[in-house]
């Protein structure tokens, strides 16, 4: 999916997929976290309940890390974001 938001282009085909999660009844909503080549993050939302909808939502690095903490194990997280203190 490609979308221009506030004069910036977001493209799921060219950005790096970081992780994803399934939410809702029977996993009817999927949220995928992406990182653009310029370092910006965004989420791609897909809902398959009562019809298909999708959208892109730009997020900051703090929000990206919070989502990744919930969806990735510690090794995956540190591989992508760097080592975390104990």
N, CA, C and O atoms as CSV, one atom per row, in Angstrom:
chain,resi,resn,atom,element,x,y,z
A,1,UNK,N,N,0.851,-1.176,0.000
A,1,UNK,CA,C,0.000,0.000,0.000
A,1,UNK,C,C,0.894,1.235,0.000
A,1,UNK,O,O,1.915,1.280,0.686
A,2,UNK,N,N,0.502,2.216,-0.765
A,2,UNK,CA,C,1.187,3.504,-0.795
A,2,UNK,C,C,0.209,4.579,-0.345
A,2,UNK,O,O,-0.975,4.546,-0.682
A,3,UNK,N,N,0.727,5.533,0.425
A,3,UNK,CA,C,-0.115,6.630,0.890
A,3,UNK,C,C,0.759,7.848,1.126
A,3,UNK,O,O,1.881,7.724,1.616
A,4,UNK,N,N,0.257,9.017,0.783
A,4,UNK,CA,C,0.937,10.266,1.100
A,4,UNK,C,C,0.187,10.913,2.244
A,4,UNK,O,O,-1.019,11.145,2.164
A,5,UNK,N,N,0.918,11.203,3.315
A,5,UNK,CA,C,0.345,11.803,4.519
A,5,UNK,C,C,1.212,12.991,4.899
A,5,UNK,O,O,2.417,12.844,5.098
A,6,UNK,N,N,0.610,14.155,4.999
A,6,UNK,CA,C,1.335,15.387,5.343
A,6,UNK,C,C,2.559,15.598,4.451
A,6,UNK,O,O,3.622,15.997,4.927
A,7,UNK,N,N,2.400,15.329,3.158
A,7,UNK,CA,C,3.470,15.565,2.195
A,7,UNK,C,C,4.580,14.532,2.206
A,7,UNK,O,O,5.608,14.735,1.561
A,8,UNK,N,N,4.401,13.428,2.922
A,8,UNK,CA,C,5.412,12.366,2.980
A,8,UNK,C,C,4.821,11.075,2.443
A,8,UNK,O,O,3.652,10.769,2.678
A,9,UNK,N,N,5.643,10.319,1.717
A,9,UNK,CA,C,5.179,9.065,1.128
A,9,UNK,C,C,5.498,7.890,2.044
A,9,UNK,O,O,6.598,7.782,2.588
A,10,UNK,N,N,4.516,7.022,2.200
A,10,UNK,CA,C,4.640,5.800,2.983
A,10,UNK,C,C,4.287,4.644,2.054
A,10,UNK,O,O,3.213,4.628,1.453
A,11,UNK,N,N,5.202,3.672,1.940
A,11,UNK,CA,C,5.028,2.579,0.979
A,11,UNK,C,C,5.450,1.268,1.638
A,11,UNK,O,O,6.611,1.091,2.009
A,12,UNK,N,N,4.490,0.353,1.778
A,12,UNK,CA,C,4.793,-0.936,2.410
A,12,UNK,C,C,5.702,-1.799,1.535
A,12,UNK,O,O,6.306,-2.752,2.027
A,13,UNK,N,N,5.806,-1.477,0.252
A,13,UNK,CA,C,6.662,-2.264,-0.646
A,13,UNK,C,C,8.130,-1.874,-0.567
A,13,UNK,O,O,8.998,-2.677,-0.909
A,14,UNK,N,N,8.421,-0.659,-0.123
A,14,UNK,CA,C,9.820,-0.212,-0.076
A,14,UNK,C,C,10.356,-0.071,1.343
A,14,UNK,O,O,11.569,-0.003,1.537
A,15,UNK,N,N,9.471,-0.025,2.340
A,15,UNK,CA,C,9.911,0.088,3.736
A,15,UNK,C,C,10.261,-1.298,4.285
A,15,UNK,O,O,9.833,-2.321,3.751
A,16,UNK,N,N,11.048,-1.306,5.362
A,16,UNK,CA,C,11.447,-2.557,6.013
A,16,UNK,C,C,10.380,-2.972,7.023
A,16,UNK,O,O,10.019,-2.193,7.905
A,17,UNK,N,N,9.878,-4.194,6.894
A,17,UNK,CA,C,8.918,-4.705,7.871
A,17,UNK,C,C,9.668,-5.071,9.144
A,17,UNK,O,O,10.650,-5.812,9.105
A,18,UNK,N,N,9.198,-4.547,10.272
A,18,UNK,CA,C,9.837,-4.798,11.561
A,18,UNK,C,C,9.149,-5.963,12.270
A,18,UNK,O,O,9.812,-6.925,12.658
A,19,UNK,N,N,7.835,-5.888,12.443
A,19,UNK,CA,C,7.067,-6.938,13.111
A,19,UNK,C,C,5.590,-6.688,12.877
A,19,UNK,O,O,5.204,-5.671,12.300
A,20,UNK,N,N,4.761,-7.628,13.332
A,20,UNK,CA,C,3.314,-7.462,13.184
A,20,UNK,C,C,2.607,-8.172,14.322
A,20,UNK,O,O,3.190,-8.991,15.032
A,21,UNK,N,N,1.329,-7.835,14.477
A,21,UNK,CA,C,0.502,-8.479,15.482
A,21,UNK,C,C,-0.911,-8.620,14.979
A,21,UNK,O,O,-1.373,-7.824,14.162
A,22,UNK,N,N,-1.605,-9.644,15.472
A,22,UNK,CA,C,-3.006,-9.879,15.145
A,22,UNK,C,C,-3.842,-9.557,16.376
A,22,UNK,O,O,-3.486,-9.925,17.495
A,23,UNK,N,N,-4.951,-8.872,16.157
A,23,UNK,CA,C,-5.787,-8.424,17.265
A,23,UNK,C,C,-7.253,-8.682,16.955
A,23,UNK,O,O,-7.621,-8.894,15.799
A,24,UNK,N,N,-8.075,-8.665,17.971
A,24,UNK,CA,C,-9.512,-8.802,17.795
A,24,UNK,C,C,-9.945,-10.247,17.722
A,24,UNK,O,O,-9.147,-11.170,17.887
A,25,UNK,N,N,-11.227,-10.421,17.471
A,25,UNK,CA,C,-11.802,-11.761,17.371
A,25,UNK,C,C,-11.210,-12.500,16.182
A,25,UNK,O,O,-11.280,-12.022,15.049
A,26,UNK,N,N,-10.642,-13.635,16.431
A,26,UNK,CA,C,-10.065,-14.481,15.384
A,26,UNK,C,C,-8.980,-13.759,14.589
A,26,UNK,O,O,-8.766,-14.071,13.418
A,27,UNK,N,N,-8.297,-12.801,15.207
A,27,UNK,CA,C,-7.228,-12.088,14.527
A,27,UNK,C,C,-7.703,-11.269,13.348
A,27,UNK,O,O,-7.026,-11.201,12.322
A,28,UNK,N,N,-8.874,-10.638,13.488
A,28,UNK,CA,C,-9.476,-9.926,12.359
A,28,UNK,C,C,-8.754,-8.629,12.023
A,28,UNK,O,O,-8.987,-8.061,10.956
A,29,UNK,N,N,-7.884,-8.144,12.908
A,29,UNK,CA,C,-7.117,-6.936,12.629
A,29,UNK,C,C,-5.632,-7.276,12.688
A,29,UNK,O,O,-5.164,-7.907,13.636
A,30,UNK,N,N,-4.906,-6.853,11.673
A,30,UNK,CA,C,-3.458,-7.027,11.640
A,30,UNK,C,C,-2.815,-5.648,11.596
A,30,UNK,O,O,-3.211,-4.792,10.805
A,31,UNK,N,N,-1.821,-5.442,12.453
A,31,UNK,CA,C,-1.047,-4.209,12.450
A,31,UNK,C,C,0.398,-4.601,12.180
A,31,UNK,O,O,0.969,-5.426,12.894
A,32,UNK,N,N,0.986,-4.007,11.148
A,32,UNK,CA,C,2.366,-4.287,10.780
A,32,UNK,C,C,3.179,-3.015,10.945
A,32,UNK,O,O,2.794,-1.953,10.457
A,33,UNK,N,N,4.315,-3.129,11.642
A,33,UNK,CA,C,5.214,-2.004,11.860
A,33,UNK,C,C,6.269,-1.990,10.769
A,33,UNK,O,O,6.882,-3.016,10.472
A,34,UNK,N,N,6.480,-0.813,10.169
A,34,UNK,CA,C,7.483,-0.627,9.122
A,34,UNK,C,C,8.432,0.500,9.491
A,34,UNK,O,O,8.085,1.406,10.249
A,35,UNK,N,N,9.648,0.426,8.935
A,35,UNK,CA,C,10.632,1.496,9.068
A,35,UNK,C,C,11.052,1.922,7.668
A,35,UNK,O,O,11.471,1.099,6.853
A,36,UNK,N,N,10.934,3.222,7.401
A,36,UNK,CA,C,11.335,3.766,6.108
A,36,UNK,C,C,12.855,3.902,6.041
A,36,UNK,O,O,13.531,3.870,7.069
A,37,UNK,N,N,13.384,4.053,4.842
A,37,UNK,CA,C,14.838,4.185,4.674
A,37,UNK,C,C,15.374,5.431,5.366
A,37,UNK,O,O,16.555,5.474,5.712
A,38,UNK,N,N,14.536,6.450,5.580
A,38,UNK,CA,C,14.976,7.671,6.269
A,38,UNK,C,C,14.849,7.556,7.787
A,38,UNK,O,O,15.118,8.521,8.502
A,39,UNK,N,N,14.442,6.383,8.288
A,39,UNK,CA,C,14.355,6.148,9.725
A,39,UNK,C,C,12.986,6.374,10.335
A,39,UNK,O,O,12.789,6.079,11.514
A,40,UNK,N,N,12.034,6.887,9.570
A,40,UNK,CA,C,10.687,7.099,10.094
A,40,UNK,C,C,9.945,5.770,10.189
A,40,UNK,O,O,10.210,4.838,9.429
A,41,UNK,N,N,9.006,5.701,11.143
A,41,UNK,CA,C,8.212,4.495,11.360
A,41,UNK,C,C,6.751,4.757,10.999
A,41,UNK,O,O,6.263,5.884,11.080
A,42,UNK,N,N,6.072,3.687,10.599
A,42,UNK,CA,C,4.635,3.760,10.395
A,42,UNK,C,C,4.022,2.383,10.592
A,42,UNK,O,O,4.691,1.354,10.495
A,43,UNK,N,N,2.714,2.403,10.877
A,43,UNK,CA,C,1.954,1.168,11.023
A,43,UNK,C,C,0.993,1.036,9.853
A,43,UNK,O,O,0.371,2.008,9.423
A,44,UNK,N,N,0.886,-0.178,9.352
A,44,UNK,CA,C,-0.101,-0.500,8.323
A,44,UNK,C,C,-1.179,-1.330,9.002
A,44,UNK,O,O,-0.903,-2.415,9.514
A,45,UNK,N,N,-2.402,-0.822,9.008
A,45,UNK,CA,C,-3.532,-1.481,9.662
A,45,UNK,C,C,-4.411,-2.138,8.608
A,45,UNK,O,O,-4.711,-1.538,7.575
A,46,UNK,N,N,-4.824,-3.378,8.875
A,46,UNK,CA,C,-5.762,-4.089,8.012
A,46,UNK,C,C,-6.851,-4.711,8.876
A,46,UNK,O,O,-6.562,-5.364,9.878
A,47,UNK,N,N,-8.088,-4.507,8.487
A,47,UNK,CA,C,-9.226,-5.095,9.194
A,47,UNK,C,C,-10.020,-5.930,8.202
A,47,UNK,O,O,-10.360,-5.459,7.116
A,48,UNK,N,N,-10.316,-7.170,8.577
A,48,UNK,CA,C,-11.053,-8.083,7.705
A,48,UNK,C,C,-12.406,-8.464,8.269
A,48,UNK,O,O,-13.023,-9.419,7.797
A,49,UNK,N,N,-12.879,-7.743,9.263
A,49,UNK,CA,C,-14.174,-8.055,9.858
A,49,UNK,C,C,-15.214,-7.079,9.309
A,49,UNK,O,O,-15.008,-5.866,9.353
A,50,UNK,N,N,-16.310,-7.592,8.800
A,50,UNK,CA,C,-17.380,-6.767,8.235
A,50,UNK,C,C,-16.883,-5.936,7.051
A,50,UNK,O,O,-17.266,-4.776,6.898
A,51,UNK,N,N,-16.048,-6.520,6.233
A,51,UNK,CA,C,-15.502,-5.828,5.062
A,51,UNK,C,C,-14.040,-5.483,5.276
A,51,UNK,O,O,-13.595,-5.309,6.410
A,52,UNK,N,N,-13.308,-5.386,4.204
A,52,UNK,CA,C,-11.873,-5.125,4.275
A,52,UNK,C,C,-11.611,-3.617,4.263
A,52,UNK,O,O,-12.158,-2.878,3.445
A,53,UNK,N,N,-10.760,-3.187,5.191
A,53,UNK,CA,C,-10.284,-1.798,5.229
A,53,UNK,C,C,-8.806,-1.819,5.563
A,53,UNK,O,O,-8.334,-2.709,6.271
A,54,UNK,N,N,-8.077,-0.839,5.052
A,54,UNK,CA,C,-6.669,-0.701,5.414
A,54,UNK,C,C,-6.297,0.776,5.430
A,54,UNK,O,O,-6.885,1.591,4.718
A,55,UNK,N,N,-5.305,1.104,6.262
A,55,UNK,CA,C,-4.807,2.470,6.319
A,55,UNK,C,C,-3.401,2.460,6.899
A,55,UNK,O,O,-2.957,1.473,7.485
A,56,UNK,N,N,-2.714,3.580,6.722
A,56,UNK,CA,C,-1.352,3.774,7.235
A,56,UNK,C,C,-1.389,4.884,8.270
A,56,UNK,O,O,-2.073,5.894,8.105
A,57,UNK,N,N,-0.637,4.672,9.340
A,57,UNK,CA,C,-0.561,5.652,10.419
A,57,UNK,C,C,0.907,5.903,10.769
A,57,UNK,O,O,1.571,5.001,11.280
A,58,UNK,N,N,1.429,7.103,10.510
A,58,UNK,CA,C,2.799,7.422,10.927
A,58,UNK,C,C,2.896,7.433,12.457
A,58,UNK,O,O,1.983,7.904,13.135
A,59,UNK,N,N,3.997,6.917,12.992
A,59,UNK,CA,C,4.223,6.926,14.440
A,59,UNK,C,C,5.667,7.325,14.714
A,59,UNK,O,O,6.511,7.261,13.821
A,60,UNK,N,N,5.953,7.738,15.951
A,60,UNK,CA,C,7.325,8.103,16.289
A,60,UNK,C,C,8.087,6.866,16.804
A,60,UNK,O,O,7.508,5.794,16.974
A,61,UNK,N,N,9.369,7.038,17.042
A,61,UNK,CA,C,10.221,5.916,17.450
A,61,UNK,C,C,9.790,5.322,18.789
A,61,UNK,O,O,9.861,4.108,18.975
A,62,UNK,N,N,9.347,6.159,19.716
A,62,UNK,CA,C,8.894,5.665,21.016
A,62,UNK,C,C,7.696,4.734,20.851
A,62,UNK,O,O,7.651,3.665,21.460
A,63,UNK,N,N,6.732,5.133,20.037
A,63,UNK,CA,C,5.562,4.292,19.778
A,63,UNK,C,C,5.959,3.003,19.063
A,63,UNK,O,O,5.411,1.937,19.343
A,64,UNK,N,N,6.917,3.107,18.137
A,64,UNK,CA,C,7.390,1.923,17.416
A,64,UNK,C,C,8.025,0.927,18.384
A,64,UNK,O,O,7.779,-0.276,18.288
A,65,UNK,N,N,8.829,1.418,19.303
A,65,UNK,CA,C,9.479,0.539,20.270
A,65,UNK,C,C,8.457,-0.106,21.205
A,65,UNK,O,O,8.588,-1.281,21.549
A,66,UNK,N,N,7.449,0.647,21.612
A,66,UNK,CA,C,6.410,0.094,22.491
A,66,UNK,C,C,5.668,-1.036,21.793
A,66,UNK,O,O,5.411,-2.077,22.398
A,67,UNK,N,N,5.318,-0.837,20.516
A,67,UNK,CA,C,4.628,-1.882,19.757
A,67,UNK,C,C,5.535,-3.097,19.597
A,67,UNK,O,O,5.095,-4.231,19.784
A,68,UNK,N,N,6.799,-2.863,19.253
A,68,UNK,CA,C,7.750,-3.953,19.041
A,68,UNK,C,C,7.979,-4.746,20.325
A,68,UNK,O,O,8.114,-5.968,20.273
A,69,UNK,N,N,8.026,-4.077,21.473
A,69,UNK,CA,C,8.199,-4.777,22.749
A,69,UNK,C,C,7.074,-5.782,22.973
A,69,UNK,O,O,7.300,-6.866,23.512
A,70,UNK,N,N,5.864,-5.419,22.558
A,70,UNK,CA,C,4.714,-6.304,22.742
A,70,UNK,C,C,4.716,-7.474,21.757
A,70,UNK,O,O,4.210,-8.549,22.080
A,71,UNK,N,N,5.277,-7.280,20.564
A,71,UNK,CA,C,5.166,-8.271,19.503
A,71,UNK,C,C,6.413,-9.127,19.290
A,71,UNK,O,O,6.311,-10.228,18.750
A,72,UNK,N,N,7.571,-8.652,19.697
A,72,UNK,CA,C,8.832,-9.369,19.444
A,72,UNK,C,C,9.358,-9.979,20.738
A,72,UNK,O,O,9.080,-9.481,21.829
A,73,UNK,N,N,10.123,-11.069,20.605
A,73,UNK,CA,C,10.825,-11.555,21.789
A,73,UNK,C,C,12.066,-10.687,21.985
A,73,UNK,O,O,12.397,-9.874,21.121
A,74,UNK,N,N,12.748,-10.851,23.103
A,74,UNK,CA,C,13.857,-9.953,23.441
A,74,UNK,C,C,15.005,-10.026,22.441
A,74,UNK,O,O,15.624,-9.005,22.141
A,75,UNK,N,N,15.300,-11.213,21.923
A,75,UNK,CA,C,16.388,-11.341,20.943
A,75,UNK,C,C,16.060,-10.600,19.650
A,75,UNK,O,O,16.910,-9.902,19.098
A,76,UNK,N,N,14.826,-10.754,19.167
A,76,UNK,CA,C,14.410,-10.050,17.941
A,76,UNK,C,C,14.452,-8.537,18.154
A,76,UNK,O,O,14.927,-7.793,17.297
A,77,UNK,N,N,13.951,-8.093,19.305
A,77,UNK,CA,C,13.911,-6.665,19.617
A,77,UNK,C,C,15.319,-6.080,19.613
A,77,UNK,O,O,15.574,-5.060,18.973
A,78,UNK,N,N,16.241,-6.737,20.338
A,78,UNK,CA,C,17.606,-6.218,20.427
A,78,UNK,C,C,18.340,-6.313,19.101
A,78,UNK,O,O,19.209,-5.488,18.821
A,79,UNK,N,N,18.014,-7.290,18.287
A,79,UNK,CA,C,18.627,-7.402,16.967
A,79,UNK,C,C,18.257,-6.188,16.112
A,79,UNK,O,O,19.075,-5.691,15.338
A,80,UNK,N,N,17.032,-5.722,16.258
A,80,UNK,CA,C,16.578,-4.597,15.443
A,80,UNK,C,C,16.907,-3.247,16.078
A,80,UNK,O,O,17.410,-2.357,15.392
A,81,UNK,N,N,16.635,-3.077,17.371
A,81,UNK,CA,C,16.764,-1.774,18.031
A,81,UNK,C,C,18.070,-1.604,18.809
A,81,UNK,O,O,18.380,-0.497,19.249
A,82,UNK,N,N,18.834,-2.671,18.984
A,82,UNK,CA,C,20.063,-2.596,19.760
A,82,UNK,C,C,19.875,-3.122,21.171
A,82,UNK,O,O,18.756,-3.281,21.659
A,83,UNK,N,N,20.995,-3.384,21.804
A,83,UNK,CA,C,20.968,-3.986,23.132
A,83,UNK,C,C,20.314,-3.075,24.156
A,83,UNK,O,O,20.468,-1.854,24.114
A,84,UNK,N,N,19.578,-3.693,25.080
A,84,UNK,CA,C,18.858,-2.972,26.135
A,84,UNK,C,C,19.496,-3.331,27.467
A,84,UNK,O,O,19.886,-4.476,27.696
A,85,UNK,N,N,19.598,-2.330,28.349
A,85,UNK,CA,C,20.183,-2.569,29.668
A,85,UNK,C,C,19.303,-3.482,30.508
A,85,UNK,O,O,18.084,-3.524,30.339
A,86,UNK,N,N,19.940,-4.210,31.412
A,86,UNK,CA,C,19.193,-5.066,32.339
A,86,UNK,C,C,18.671,-4.249,33.489
A,86,UNK,O,O,18.014,-4.787,34.380
